[in-house]
Coordinates of C-alpha atoms in Angstrom, one line a residue:
X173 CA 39.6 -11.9 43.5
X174 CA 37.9 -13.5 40.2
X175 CA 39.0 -16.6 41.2
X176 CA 37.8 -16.3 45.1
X177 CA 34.6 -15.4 44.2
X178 CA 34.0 -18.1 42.0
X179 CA 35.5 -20.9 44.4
X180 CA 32.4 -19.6 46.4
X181 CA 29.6 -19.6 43.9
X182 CA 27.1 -21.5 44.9
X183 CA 26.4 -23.0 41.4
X184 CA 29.9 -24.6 41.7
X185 CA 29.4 -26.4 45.0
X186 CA 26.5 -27.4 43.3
X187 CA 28.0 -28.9 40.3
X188 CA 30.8 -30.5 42.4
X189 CA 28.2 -32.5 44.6
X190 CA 26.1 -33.7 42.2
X191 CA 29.6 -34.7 40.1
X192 CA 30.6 -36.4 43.1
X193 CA 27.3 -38.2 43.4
X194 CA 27.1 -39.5 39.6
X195 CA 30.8 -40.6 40.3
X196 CA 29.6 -42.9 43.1
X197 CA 27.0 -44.2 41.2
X198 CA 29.2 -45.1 38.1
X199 CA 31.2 -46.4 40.9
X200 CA 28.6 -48.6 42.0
X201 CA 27.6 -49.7 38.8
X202 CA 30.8 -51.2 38.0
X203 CA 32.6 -52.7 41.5
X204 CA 29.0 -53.8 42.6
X205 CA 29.6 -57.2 42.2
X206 CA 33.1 -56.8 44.0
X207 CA 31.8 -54.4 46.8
X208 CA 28.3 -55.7 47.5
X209 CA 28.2 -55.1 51.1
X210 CA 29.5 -51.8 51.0
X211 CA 27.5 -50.6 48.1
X212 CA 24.3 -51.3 49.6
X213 CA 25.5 -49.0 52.5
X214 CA 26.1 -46.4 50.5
X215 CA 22.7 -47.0 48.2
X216 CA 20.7 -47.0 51.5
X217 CA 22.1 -43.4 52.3
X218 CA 21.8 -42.3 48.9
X219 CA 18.6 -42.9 49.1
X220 CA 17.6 -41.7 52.4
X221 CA 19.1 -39.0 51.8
X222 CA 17.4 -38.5 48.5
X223 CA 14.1 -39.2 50.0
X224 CA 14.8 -36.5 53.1
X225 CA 15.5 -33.8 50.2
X226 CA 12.6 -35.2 48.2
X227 CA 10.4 -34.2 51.5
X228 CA 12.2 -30.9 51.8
X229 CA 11.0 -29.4 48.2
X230 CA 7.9 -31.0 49.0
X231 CA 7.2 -29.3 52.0
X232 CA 7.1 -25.9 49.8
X233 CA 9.7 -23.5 51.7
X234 CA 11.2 -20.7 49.9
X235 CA 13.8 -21.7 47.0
X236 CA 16.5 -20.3 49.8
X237 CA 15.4 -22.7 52.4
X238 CA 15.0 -25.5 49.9
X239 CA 18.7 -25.1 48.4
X240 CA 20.3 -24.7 52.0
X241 CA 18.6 -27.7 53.3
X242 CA 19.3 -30.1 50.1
X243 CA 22.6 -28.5 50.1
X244 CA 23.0 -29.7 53.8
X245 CA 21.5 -33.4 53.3
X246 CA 23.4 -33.9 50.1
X247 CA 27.1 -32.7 51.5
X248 CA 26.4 -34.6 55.4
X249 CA 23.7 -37.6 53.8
X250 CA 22.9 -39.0 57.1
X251 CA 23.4 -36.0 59.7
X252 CA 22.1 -33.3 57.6
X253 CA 19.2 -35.8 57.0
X254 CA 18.7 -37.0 60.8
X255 CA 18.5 -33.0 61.4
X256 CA 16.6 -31.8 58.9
X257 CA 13.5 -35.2 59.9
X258 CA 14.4 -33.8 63.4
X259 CA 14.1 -30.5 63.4
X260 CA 10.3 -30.0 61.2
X261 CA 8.8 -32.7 63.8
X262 CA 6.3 -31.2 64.8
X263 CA 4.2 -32.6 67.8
X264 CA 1.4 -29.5 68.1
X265 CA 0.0 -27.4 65.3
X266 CA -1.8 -24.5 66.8
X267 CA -2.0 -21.0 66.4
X268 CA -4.5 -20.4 63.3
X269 CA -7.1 -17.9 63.9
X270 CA -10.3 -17.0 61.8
X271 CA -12.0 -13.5 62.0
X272 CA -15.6 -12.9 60.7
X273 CA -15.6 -9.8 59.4
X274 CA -16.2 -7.2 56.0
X275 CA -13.1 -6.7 54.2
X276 CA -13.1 -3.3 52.7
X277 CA -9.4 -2.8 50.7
X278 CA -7.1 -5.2 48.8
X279 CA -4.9 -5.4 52.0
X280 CA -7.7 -6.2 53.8
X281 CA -8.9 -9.1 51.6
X282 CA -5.1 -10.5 51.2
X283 CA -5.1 -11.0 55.0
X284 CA -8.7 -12.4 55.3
X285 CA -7.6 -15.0 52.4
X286 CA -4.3 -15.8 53.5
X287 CA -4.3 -15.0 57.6
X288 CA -7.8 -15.2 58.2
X289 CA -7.9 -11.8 60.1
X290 CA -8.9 -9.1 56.9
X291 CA -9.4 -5.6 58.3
X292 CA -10.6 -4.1 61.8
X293 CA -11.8 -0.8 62.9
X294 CA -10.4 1.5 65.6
X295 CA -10.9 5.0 67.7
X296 CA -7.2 5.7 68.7
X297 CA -3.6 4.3 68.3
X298 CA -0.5 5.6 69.8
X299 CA 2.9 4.9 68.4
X300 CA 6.0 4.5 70.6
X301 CA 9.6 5.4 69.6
X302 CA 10.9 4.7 73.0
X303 CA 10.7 1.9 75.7
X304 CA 9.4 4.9 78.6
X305 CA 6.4 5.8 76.6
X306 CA 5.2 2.1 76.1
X307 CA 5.7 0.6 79.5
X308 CA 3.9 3.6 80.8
X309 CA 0.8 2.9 79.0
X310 CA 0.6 -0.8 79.1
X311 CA 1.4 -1.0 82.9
X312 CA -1.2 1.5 83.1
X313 CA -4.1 0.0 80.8
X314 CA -2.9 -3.7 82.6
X315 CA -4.0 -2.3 86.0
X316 CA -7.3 -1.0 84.7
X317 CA -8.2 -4.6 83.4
X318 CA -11.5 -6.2 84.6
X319 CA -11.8 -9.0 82.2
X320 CA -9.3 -10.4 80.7
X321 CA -5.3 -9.7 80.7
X322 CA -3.3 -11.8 77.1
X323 CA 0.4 -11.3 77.2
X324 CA 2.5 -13.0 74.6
X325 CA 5.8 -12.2 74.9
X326 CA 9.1 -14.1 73.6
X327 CA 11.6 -12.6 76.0
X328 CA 10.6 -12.3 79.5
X329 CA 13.8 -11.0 81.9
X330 CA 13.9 -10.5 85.7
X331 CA 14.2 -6.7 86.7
X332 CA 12.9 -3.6 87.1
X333 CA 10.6 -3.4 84.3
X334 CA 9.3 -6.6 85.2
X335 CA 8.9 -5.9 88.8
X336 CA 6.5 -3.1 87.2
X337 CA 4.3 -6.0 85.4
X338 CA 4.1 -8.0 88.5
X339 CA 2.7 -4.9 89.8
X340 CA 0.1 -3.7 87.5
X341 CA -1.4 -7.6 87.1
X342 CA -1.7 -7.9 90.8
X343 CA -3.7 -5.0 90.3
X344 CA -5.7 -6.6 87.6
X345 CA -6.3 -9.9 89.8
X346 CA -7.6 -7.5 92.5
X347 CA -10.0 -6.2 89.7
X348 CA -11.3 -9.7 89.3
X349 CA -9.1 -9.9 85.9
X350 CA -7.9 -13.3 83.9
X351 CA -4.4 -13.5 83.5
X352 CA -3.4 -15.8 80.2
X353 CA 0.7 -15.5 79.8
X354 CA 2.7 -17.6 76.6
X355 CA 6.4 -17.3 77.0
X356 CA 8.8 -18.4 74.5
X357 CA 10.7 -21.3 75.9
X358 CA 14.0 -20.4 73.7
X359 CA 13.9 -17.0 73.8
X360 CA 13.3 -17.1 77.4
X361 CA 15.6 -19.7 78.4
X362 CA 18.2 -19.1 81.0
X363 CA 16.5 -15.4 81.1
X364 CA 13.5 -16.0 82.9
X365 CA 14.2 -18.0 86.3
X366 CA 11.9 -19.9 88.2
X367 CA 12.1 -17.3 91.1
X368 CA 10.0 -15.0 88.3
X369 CA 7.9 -17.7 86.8
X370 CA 6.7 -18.6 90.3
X371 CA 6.0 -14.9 91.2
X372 CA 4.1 -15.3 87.6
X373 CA 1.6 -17.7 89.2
X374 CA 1.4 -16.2 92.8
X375 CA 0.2 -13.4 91.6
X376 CA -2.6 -15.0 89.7
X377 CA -1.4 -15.6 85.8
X378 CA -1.9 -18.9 84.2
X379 CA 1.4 -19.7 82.5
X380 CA 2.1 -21.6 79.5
X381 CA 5.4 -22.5 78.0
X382 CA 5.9 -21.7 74.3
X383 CA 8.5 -24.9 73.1
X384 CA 10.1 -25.7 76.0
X385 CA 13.6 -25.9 75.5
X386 CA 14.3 -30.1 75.0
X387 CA 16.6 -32.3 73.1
X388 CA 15.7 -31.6 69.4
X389 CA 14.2 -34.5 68.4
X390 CA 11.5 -33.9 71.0
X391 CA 9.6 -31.4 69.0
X392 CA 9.8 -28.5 66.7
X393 CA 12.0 -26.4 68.1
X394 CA 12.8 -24.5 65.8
X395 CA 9.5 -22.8 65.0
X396 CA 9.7 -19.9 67.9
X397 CA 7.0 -17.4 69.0
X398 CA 8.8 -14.4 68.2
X399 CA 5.5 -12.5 68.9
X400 CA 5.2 -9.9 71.6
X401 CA 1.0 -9.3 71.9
X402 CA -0.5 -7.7 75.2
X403 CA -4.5 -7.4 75.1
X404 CA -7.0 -6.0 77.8
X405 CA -10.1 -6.6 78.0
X406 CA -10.5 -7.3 74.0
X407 CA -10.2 -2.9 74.2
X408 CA -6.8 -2.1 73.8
X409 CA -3.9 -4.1 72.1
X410 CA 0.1 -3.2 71.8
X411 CA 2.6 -4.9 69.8
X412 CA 5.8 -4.1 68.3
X413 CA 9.6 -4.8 68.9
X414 CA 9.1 -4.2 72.7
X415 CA 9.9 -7.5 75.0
X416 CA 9.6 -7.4 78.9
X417 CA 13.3 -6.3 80.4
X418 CA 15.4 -3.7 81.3
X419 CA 17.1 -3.1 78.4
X420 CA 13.6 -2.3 76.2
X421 CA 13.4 0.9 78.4
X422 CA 17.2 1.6 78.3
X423 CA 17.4 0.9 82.1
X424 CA 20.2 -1.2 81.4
X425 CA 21.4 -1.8 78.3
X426 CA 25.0 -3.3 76.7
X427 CA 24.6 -2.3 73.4
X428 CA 24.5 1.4 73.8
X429 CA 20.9 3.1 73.5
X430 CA 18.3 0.1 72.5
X431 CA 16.4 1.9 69.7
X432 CA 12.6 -0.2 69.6
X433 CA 9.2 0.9 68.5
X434 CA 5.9 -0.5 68.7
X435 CA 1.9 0.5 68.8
X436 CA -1.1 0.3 70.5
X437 CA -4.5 0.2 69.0
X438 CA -7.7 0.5 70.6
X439 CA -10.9 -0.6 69.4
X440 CA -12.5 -3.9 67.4
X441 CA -8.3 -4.3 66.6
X442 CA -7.6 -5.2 69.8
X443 CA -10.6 -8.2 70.0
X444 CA -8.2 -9.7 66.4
X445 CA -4.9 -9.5 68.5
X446 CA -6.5 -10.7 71.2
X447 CA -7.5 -13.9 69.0
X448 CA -4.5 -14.3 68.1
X449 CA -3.0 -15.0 71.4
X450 CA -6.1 -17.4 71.9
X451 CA -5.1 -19.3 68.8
X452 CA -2.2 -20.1 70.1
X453 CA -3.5 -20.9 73.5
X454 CA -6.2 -23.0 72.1
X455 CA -4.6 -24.0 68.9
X456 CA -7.0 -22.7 67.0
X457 CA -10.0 -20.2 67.4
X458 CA -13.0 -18.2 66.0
X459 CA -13.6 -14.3 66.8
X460 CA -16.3 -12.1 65.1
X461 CA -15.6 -7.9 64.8
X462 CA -18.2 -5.3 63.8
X463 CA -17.2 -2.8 61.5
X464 CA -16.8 0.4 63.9
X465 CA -14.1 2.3 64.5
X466 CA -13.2 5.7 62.9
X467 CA -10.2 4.3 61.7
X468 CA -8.7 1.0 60.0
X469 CA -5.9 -1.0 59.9
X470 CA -5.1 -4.3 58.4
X471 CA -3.5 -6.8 60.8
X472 CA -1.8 -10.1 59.8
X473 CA 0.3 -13.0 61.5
X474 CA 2.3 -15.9 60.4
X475 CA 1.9 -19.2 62.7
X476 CA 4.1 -22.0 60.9
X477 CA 3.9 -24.6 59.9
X478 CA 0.6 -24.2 58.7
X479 CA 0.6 -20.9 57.8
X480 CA 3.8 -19.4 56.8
X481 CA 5.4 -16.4 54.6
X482 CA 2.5 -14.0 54.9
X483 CA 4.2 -11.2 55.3
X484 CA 6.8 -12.0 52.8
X485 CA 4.2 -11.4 50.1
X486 CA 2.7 -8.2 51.7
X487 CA 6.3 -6.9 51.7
X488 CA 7.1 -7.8 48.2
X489 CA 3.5 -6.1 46.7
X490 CA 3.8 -2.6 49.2
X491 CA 7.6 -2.5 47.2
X492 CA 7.0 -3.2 44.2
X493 CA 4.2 -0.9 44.4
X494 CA 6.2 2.2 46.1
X495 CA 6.3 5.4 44.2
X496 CA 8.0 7.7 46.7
X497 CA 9.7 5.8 49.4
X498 CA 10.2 2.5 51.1
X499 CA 11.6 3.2 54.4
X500 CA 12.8 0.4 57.2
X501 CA 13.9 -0.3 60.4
X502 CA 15.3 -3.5 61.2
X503 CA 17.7 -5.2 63.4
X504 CA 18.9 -7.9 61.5
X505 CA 18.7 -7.6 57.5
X506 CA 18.4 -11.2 55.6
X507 CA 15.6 -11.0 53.0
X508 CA 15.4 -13.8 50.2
X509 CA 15.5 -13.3 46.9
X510 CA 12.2 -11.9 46.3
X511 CA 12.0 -9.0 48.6
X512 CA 15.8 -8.1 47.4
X513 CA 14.4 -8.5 44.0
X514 CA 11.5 -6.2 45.3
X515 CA 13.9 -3.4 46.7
X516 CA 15.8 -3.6 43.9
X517 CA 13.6 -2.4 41.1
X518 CA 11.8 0.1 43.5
X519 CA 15.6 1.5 43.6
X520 CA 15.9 1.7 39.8
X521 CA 12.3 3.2 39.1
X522 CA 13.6 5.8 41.4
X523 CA 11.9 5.3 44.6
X524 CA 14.2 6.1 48.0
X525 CA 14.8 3.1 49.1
X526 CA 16.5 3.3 52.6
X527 CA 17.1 0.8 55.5
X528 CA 18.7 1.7 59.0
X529 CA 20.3 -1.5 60.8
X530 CA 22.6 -1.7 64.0
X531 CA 26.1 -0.1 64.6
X532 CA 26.3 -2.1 67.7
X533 CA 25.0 -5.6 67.5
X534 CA 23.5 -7.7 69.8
X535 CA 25.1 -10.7 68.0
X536 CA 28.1 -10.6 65.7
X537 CA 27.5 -13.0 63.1
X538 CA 24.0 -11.7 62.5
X539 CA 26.1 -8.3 62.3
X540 CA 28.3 -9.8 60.1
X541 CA 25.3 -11.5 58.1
X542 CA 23.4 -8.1 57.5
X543 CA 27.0 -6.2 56.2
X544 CA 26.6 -8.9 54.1
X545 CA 23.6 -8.8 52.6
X546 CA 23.9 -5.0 52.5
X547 CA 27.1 -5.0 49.9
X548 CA 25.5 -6.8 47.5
X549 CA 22.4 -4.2 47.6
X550 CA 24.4 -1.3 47.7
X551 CA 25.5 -0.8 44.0
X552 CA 21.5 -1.2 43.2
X553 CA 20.8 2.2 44.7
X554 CA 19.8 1.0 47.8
X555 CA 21.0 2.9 50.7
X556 CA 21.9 1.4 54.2
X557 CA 23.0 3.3 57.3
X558 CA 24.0 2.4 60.8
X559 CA 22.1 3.6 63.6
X560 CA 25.4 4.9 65.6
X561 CA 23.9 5.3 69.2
X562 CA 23.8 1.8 69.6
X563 CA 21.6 -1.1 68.7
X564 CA 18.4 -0.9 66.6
X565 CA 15.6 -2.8 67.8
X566 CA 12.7 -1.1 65.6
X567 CA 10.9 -3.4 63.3
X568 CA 9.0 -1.5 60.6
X569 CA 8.4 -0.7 56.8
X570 CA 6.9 2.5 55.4
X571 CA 6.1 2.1 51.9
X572 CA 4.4 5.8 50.8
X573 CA 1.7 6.4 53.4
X574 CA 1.3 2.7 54.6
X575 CA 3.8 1.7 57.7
X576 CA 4.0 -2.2 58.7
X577 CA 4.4 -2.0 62.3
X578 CA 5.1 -5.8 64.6
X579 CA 7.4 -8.2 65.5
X580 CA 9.1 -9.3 62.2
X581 CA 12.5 -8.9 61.3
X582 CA 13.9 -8.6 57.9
X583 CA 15.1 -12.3 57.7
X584 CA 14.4 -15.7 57.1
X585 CA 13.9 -16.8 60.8
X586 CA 11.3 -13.9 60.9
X587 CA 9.7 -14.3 57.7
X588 CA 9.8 -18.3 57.4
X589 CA 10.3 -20.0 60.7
X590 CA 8.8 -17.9 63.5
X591 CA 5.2 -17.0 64.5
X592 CA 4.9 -13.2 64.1
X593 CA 2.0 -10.6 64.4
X594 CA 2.1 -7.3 62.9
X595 CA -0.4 -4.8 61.4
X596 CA -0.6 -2.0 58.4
X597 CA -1.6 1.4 59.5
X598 CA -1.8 4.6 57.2
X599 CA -2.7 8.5 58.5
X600 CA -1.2 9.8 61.9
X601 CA 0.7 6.5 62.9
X602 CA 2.5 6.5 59.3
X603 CA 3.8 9.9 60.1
X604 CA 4.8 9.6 63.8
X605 CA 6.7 6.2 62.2
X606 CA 8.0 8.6 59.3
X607 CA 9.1 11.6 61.6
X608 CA 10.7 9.1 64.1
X609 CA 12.6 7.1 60.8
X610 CA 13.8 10.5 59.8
X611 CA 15.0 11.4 63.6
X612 CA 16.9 8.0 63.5
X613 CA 18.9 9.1 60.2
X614 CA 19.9 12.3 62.0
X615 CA 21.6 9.5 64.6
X616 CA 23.0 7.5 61.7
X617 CA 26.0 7.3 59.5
X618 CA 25.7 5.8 55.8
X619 CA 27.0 2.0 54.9
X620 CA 29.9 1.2 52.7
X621 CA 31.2 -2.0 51.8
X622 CA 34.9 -2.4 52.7
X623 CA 37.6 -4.6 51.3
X624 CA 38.0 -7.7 53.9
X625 CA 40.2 -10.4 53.9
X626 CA 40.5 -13.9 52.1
X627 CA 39.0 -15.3 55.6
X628 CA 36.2 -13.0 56.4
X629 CA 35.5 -13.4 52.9
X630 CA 34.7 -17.3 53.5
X631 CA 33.2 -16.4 57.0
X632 CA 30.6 -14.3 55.0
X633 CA 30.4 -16.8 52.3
X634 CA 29.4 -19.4 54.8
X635 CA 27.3 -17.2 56.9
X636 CA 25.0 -16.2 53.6
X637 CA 24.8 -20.1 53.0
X638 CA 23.6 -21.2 55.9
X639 CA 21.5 -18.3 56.8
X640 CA 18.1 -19.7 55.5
X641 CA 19.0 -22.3 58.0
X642 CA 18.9 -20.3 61.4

């Protein structure tokens, strides 16, 4: 076992590559004269190759990102390059939003200097543990609209539950409403059909495609809109883990019961999220909120390239900062080395740490990836437990009385590569996320790391490696 685990250190495929490297130069060095042709081959990927991994630590990624992608250009010099230059082309930058308004907390100045959004006022927010309760109100506030309908949603599927939207915005377009839909183009693809998209349009909605799904070289496909925003009327927003289709409402669902939660907030809130969709549509844009609302939360967003790893920070200060619990939901569980760090030492101070992920995935290897990540927390006092009904979908953090409540997942793709919305609420919507944690555990049976074999040893190995990477 000694000798496995050190075959698969990561500081030893290191040393063996750049080994192999100063071997090819010393080779060069001496058969230069000999092998002229050839050497100036290999110097010209060599040093494209250095250049491409020059531009990746430049770029300023997290150290995880960084080592994967050098890691990738130095062991495949011109592939790994070719698809590295490929895949950060970026042919629109959009999606950076500025809020006038008064900060009044440290949360709240954070997000005005990193996001540009800071701290907003509201009268009422409702939590939602379940895909009924939240379909029920937003259909139902969509067909009130007068103004103005925002959806930004990264799945869209044909069905029942999106029969029901058609329904509620032809009511809005009746009301004299604006209908502004973004749809992911990867998340959606070969989900959302042109049958639907047409219906989209005939029923009023102005329909834009988020990365359309092209060759790779065509544009930054990578960087997805992972958000799901609805606004109406700049009075009421929801967010959350909830995408349009069945299977959000457990109408029909192949992973067991779809676990999900998510919020709405009314109030000067809902004029910020509604911003943020406009960012996006406009690629950038201005708001201004007063200061009313009987309540506050803090709302925040991360829209890559430009503005990336927001939330990563938030995360690692509401940890490191915990005195009594950090609580999570989270489908898939990936974080870098800072958060782990993070959850770590909240652990050993003596804070309980606890984080409920999927018994029954939705994809295997991110399965795989998160029973990963899990056994080598485990031993830290960190306690992990499967949510045994069927998949979990929920996407929050309670750290003491503060819940983060949006779109992100705990994982490099959520925290790095995709743009994601979320907000920070304390009072009533801290409980209701609390109670509805706790109700969760009840449904869910505690993690242990199990021997595996040789093989899913270097599955898992591989899957850590490359994880930064997708």
């Amino acid at each position: 076992m000694y000798i496995m685990r050190n075959l698969f250190n990561i500081n030893l495929i290191y040393i063996f590559l750049i080994a192999a490297e100063i071997a090819a130069i010393i080779f060069l060095l001496i058969c230069l004269p000999s092998y002229f042709p050839v050497a100036a081959v290999i110097i010209g990927i060599w040093s494209f190759s250095l250049i491409t991994a020059a531009t990746a630590y430049y770029r300023g990624s997290s150290p995880e990102i960084n080592c994967s992608v050098i890691l990738m250009i130095t062991a495949l010099p011109i592939i790994g390059a070719a698809f590295y230059l490929c895949s950060v082309l970026q042919t629109k930058r959009r999606g950076i939003l500025q809020v006038d308004c008064l900060p009044q907390s440290g949360d709240e100045r954070a997000a005005h200097a990193v996001c540009g959004t800071g701290g907003a006022g509201y009268d009422k927010a409702v939590y939602f543990g379940n895909g009924d309760e939240f379909f029920n109100l937003l259909f139902k506030e969509i067909a009130k609209a007068e103004k103005l309908v925002c959806l930004e949603y990264f799945i869209v599927h044909g069905g029942k539950i999106f029969n029901r939207l058609i329904n509620a915005l032809r009511t809005a377009k009746s009301n004299g409403a604006e209908i502004y839909f973004i749809i992911d183009g990867i998340g959606s693809a070969f989900k959302l059909r042109r049958r639907e998209l047409k219906t989209l349009r005939t029923v009023g909605a102005t329909v834009k495609v988020f990365h359309r799904l092209k060759p790779l070289f065509y544009t930054g496909l990578n960087n997805r809109d992972h958000r799901k925003i609805a606004t109406v009327d700049g009075k009421v927003a929801f967010t959350g883990g909830f995408n349009i289709g069945d299977e959000y409402a457990n109408i029909e669902s192949p992973y067991g019961y779809w676990k999900d939660n998510g919020v709405a907030v009314y109030g000067e809130a809902a004029k910020v999220f509604e911003g943020m969709f406009l960012s996006v549509w406009h690629k950038d844009y201005k708001t201004a909120i007063s200061n009313e609302g009987r309540h506050r939360c803090t709302i925040y967003y991360d829209s890559p390239p430009r503005l990336t790893g927001a939330l990563e920070n938030f995360y690692m200060s509401a940890i490191s900062s915990a005195q009594k619990r950090v609580h999570i939901f989270t489908p898939y569980f990936c974080a870098g080395e800072k958060i782990n760090e993070a959850l770590k030492l909240a652990a050993m101070r003596g804070v309980d740490v606890r984080i409920v992920i999927p018994h029954i995935p939705d994809k295997k290897y991110a399965f795989e990836l998160s029973r990963t990540c899990a056994s080598m927390l485990v031993d830290s006092g960190i306690k992990f437990y499967e949510y045994t009904p069927g998949f979990m979908h929920a996407k929050s953090v309670i750290c003491d009385d503060r819940v983060f409540i949006g779109t992100y997942n705990l994982d490099f793709r959520s925290l790095r590569l995709n743009y994601e919305c979320g907000a920070i609420f304390d009072g009533e919507i801290c409980r209701r996320a609390e109670r509805d944690f706790w109700d969760c555990m009840r449904l869910s049976m505690p993690f242990l790391p199990q021997k595996i074999s040789p093989f899913r040893a270097v599955y898992r190995f591989f899957l850590r490696l490359l994880a930064p990477l997708f």
